[in-house]
PDB file of C-alpha atoms in Angstrom:
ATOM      1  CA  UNK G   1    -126.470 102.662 -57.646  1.00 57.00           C
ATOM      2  CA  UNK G   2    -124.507 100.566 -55.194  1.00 62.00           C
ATOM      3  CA  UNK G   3    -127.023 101.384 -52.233  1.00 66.00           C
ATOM      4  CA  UNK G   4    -130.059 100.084 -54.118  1.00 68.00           C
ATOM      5  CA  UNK G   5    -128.220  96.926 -55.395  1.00 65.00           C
ATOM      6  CA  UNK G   6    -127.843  96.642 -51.642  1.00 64.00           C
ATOM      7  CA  UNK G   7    -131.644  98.082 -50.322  1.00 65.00           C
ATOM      8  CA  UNK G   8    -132.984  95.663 -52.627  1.00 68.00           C
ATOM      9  CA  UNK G   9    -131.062  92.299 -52.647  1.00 66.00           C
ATOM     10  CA  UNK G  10    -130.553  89.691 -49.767  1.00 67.00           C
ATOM     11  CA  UNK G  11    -129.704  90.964 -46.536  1.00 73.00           C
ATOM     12  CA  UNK G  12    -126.070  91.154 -45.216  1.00 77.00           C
ATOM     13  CA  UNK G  13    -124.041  93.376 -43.086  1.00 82.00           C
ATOM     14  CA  UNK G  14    -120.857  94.794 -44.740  1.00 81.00           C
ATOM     15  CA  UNK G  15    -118.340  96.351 -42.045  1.00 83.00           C
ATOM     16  CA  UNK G  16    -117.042  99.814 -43.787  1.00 84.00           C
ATOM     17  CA  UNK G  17    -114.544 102.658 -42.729  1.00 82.00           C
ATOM     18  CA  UNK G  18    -115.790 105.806 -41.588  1.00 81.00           C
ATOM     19  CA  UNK G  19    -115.103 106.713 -45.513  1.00 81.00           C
ATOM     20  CA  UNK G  20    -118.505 105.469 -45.709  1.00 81.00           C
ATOM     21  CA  UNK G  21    -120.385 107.075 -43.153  1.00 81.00           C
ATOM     22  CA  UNK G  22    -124.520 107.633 -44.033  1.00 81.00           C
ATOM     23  CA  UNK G  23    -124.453 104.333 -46.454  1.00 80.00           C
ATOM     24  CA  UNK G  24    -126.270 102.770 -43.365  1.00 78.00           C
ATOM     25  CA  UNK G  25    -129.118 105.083 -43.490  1.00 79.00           C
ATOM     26  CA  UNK G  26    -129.424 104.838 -47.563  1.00 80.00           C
ATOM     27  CA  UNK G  27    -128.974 101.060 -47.602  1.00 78.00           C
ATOM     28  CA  UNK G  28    -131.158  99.839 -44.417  1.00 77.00           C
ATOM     29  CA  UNK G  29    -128.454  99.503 -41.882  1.00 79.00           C
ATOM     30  CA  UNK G  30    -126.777  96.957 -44.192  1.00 82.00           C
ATOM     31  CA  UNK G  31    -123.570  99.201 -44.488  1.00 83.00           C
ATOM     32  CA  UNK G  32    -121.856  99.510 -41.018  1.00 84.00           C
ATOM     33  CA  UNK G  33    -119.460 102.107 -40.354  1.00 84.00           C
ATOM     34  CA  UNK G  34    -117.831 103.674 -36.945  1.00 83.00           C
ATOM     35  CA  UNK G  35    -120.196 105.686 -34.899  1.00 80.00           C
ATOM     36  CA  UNK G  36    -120.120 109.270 -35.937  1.00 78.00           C
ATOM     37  CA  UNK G  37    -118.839 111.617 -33.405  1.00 76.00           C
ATOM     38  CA  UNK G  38    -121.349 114.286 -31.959  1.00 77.00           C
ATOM     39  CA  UNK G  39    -119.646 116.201 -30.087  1.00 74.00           C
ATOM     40  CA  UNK G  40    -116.784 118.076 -31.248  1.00 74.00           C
ATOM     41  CA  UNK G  41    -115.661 119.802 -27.812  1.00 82.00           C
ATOM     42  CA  UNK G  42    -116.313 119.569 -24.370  1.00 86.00           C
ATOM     43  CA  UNK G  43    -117.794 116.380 -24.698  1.00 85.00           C
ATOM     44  CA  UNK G  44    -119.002 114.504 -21.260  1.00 87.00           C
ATOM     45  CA  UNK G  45    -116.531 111.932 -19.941  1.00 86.00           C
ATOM     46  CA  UNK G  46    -119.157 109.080 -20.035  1.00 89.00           C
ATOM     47  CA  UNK G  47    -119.707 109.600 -24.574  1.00 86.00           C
ATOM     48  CA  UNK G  48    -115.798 109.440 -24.773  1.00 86.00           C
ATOM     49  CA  UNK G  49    -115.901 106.210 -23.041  1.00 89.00           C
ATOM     50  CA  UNK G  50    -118.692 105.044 -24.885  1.00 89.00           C
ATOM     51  CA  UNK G  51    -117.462 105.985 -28.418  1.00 87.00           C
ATOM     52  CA  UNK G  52    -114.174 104.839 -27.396  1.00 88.00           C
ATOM     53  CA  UNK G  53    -115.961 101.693 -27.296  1.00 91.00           C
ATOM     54  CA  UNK G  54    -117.592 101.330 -29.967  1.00 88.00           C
ATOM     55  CA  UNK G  55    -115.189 102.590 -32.295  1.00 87.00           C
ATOM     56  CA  UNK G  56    -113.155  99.784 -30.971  1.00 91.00           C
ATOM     57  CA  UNK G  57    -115.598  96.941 -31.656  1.00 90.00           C
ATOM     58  CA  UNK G  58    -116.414  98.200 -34.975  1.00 88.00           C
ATOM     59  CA  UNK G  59    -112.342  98.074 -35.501  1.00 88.00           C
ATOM     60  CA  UNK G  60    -112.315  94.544 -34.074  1.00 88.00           C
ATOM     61  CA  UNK G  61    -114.617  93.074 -36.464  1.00 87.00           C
ATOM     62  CA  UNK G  62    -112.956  94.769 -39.467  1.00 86.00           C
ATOM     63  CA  UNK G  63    -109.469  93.582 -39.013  1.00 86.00           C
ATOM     64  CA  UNK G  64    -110.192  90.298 -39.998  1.00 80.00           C
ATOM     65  CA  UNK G  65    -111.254  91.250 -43.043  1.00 76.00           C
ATOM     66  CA  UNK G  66    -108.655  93.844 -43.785  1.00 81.00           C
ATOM     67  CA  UNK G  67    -105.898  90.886 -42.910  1.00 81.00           C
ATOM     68  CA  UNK G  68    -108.087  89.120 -45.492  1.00 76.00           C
ATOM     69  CA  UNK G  69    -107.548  91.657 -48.014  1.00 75.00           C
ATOM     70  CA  UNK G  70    -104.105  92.611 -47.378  1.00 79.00           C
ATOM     71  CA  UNK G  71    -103.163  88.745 -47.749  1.00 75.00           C
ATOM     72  CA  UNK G  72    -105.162  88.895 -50.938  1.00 71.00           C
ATOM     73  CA  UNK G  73    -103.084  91.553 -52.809  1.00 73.00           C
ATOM     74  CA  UNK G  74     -99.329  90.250 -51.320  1.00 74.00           C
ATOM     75  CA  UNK G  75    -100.215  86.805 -54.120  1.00 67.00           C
ATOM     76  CA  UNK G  76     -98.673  87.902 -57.287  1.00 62.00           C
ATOM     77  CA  UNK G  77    -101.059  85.652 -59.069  1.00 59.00           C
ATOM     78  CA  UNK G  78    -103.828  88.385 -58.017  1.00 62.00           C
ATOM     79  CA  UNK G  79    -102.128  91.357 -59.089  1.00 63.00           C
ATOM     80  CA  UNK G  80    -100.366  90.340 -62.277  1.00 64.00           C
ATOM     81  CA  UNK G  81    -103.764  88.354 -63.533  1.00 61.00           C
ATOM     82  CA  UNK G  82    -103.343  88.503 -67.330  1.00 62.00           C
ATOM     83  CA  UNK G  83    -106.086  85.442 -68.068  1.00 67.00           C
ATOM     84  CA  UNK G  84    -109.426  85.728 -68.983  1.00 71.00           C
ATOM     85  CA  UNK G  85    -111.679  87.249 -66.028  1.00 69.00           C
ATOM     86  CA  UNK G  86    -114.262  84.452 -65.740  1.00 74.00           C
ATOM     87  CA  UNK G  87    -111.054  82.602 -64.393  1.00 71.00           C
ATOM     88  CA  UNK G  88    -110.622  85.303 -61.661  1.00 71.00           C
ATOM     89  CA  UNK G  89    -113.261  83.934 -59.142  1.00 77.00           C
ATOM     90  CA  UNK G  90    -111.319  80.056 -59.383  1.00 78.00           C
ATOM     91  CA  UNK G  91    -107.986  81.390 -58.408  1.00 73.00           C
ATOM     92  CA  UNK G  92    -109.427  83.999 -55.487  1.00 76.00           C
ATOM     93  CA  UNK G  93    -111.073  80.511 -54.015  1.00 79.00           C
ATOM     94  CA  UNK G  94    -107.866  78.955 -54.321  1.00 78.00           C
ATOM     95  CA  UNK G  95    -105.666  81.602 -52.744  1.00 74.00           C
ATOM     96  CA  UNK G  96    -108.257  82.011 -50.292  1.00 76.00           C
ATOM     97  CA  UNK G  97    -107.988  78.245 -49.437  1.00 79.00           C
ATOM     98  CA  UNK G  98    -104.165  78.027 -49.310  1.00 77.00           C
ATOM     99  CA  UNK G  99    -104.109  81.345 -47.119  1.00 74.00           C
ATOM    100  CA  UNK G 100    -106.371  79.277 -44.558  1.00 75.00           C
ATOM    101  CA  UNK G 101    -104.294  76.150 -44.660  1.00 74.00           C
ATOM    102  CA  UNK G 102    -101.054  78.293 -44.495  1.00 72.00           C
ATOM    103  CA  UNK G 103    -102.573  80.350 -41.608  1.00 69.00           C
ATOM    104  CA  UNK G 104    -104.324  76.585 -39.974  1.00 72.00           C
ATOM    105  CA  UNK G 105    -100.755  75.307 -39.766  1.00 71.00           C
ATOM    106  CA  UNK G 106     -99.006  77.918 -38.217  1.00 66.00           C
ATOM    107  CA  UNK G 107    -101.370  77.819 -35.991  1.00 60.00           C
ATOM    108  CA  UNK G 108    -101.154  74.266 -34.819  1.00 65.00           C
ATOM    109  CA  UNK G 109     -96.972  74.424 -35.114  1.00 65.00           C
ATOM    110  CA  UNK G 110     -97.509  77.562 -32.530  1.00 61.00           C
ATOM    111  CA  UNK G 111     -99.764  75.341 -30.245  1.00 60.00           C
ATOM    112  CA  UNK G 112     -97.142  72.493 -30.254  1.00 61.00           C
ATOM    113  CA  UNK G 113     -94.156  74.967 -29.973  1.00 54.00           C
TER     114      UNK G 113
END
């Protein structure tokens, strides 16, 4: 169900864990995941390096939005939320929006420091 929401609707790249590994091939590509290791043993020195790599930009571009996440669920207001659900998508802005002003302002204080 989820992969043909996603085979059939606008196109956009979502960066998954290797929990999700053959989405890419049932969704178009659209679901990225670590490259998949093919070779077990006795692998050449050169695919190491190259997985090595790989797996490490695929890790790079998913830590921002695990951060993202993680910040999410510390706000109480998220994980108490007793209103009504069409509510839910006004305070995940707004949480969003204070989490970028928080993290804008530490940054500048760290520049100046």
């Amino acid at each position: 169900m989820f992969a043909m929401l996603l085979a059939d609707g606008p196109f956009l790249e979502i960066l998954a864990d290797a929990g999700y590994q053959g989405m890419g091939a049932q969704t178009g590509g659209r679901v990225v995941t670590p490259p998949h290791r093919k070779f077990k043993k006795n692998a050449p020195a050169w695919y190491e390096e190259r997985h090595e790599q790989q797996h490490k930009a695929h890790s790079l571009r998913r830590i921002h939005v695990e951060h993202g996440i993680a910040h999410l669920k510390n706000w109480r207001a998220l994980a108490r939320h007793l209103g009504r659900r069409e509510h839910m998508s006004d305070i995940v802005q707004a949480v969003a929006g204070l989490l970028s002003h928080q993290q804008s302002a530490s940054l500048s204080r760290s520049f100046r420091g």
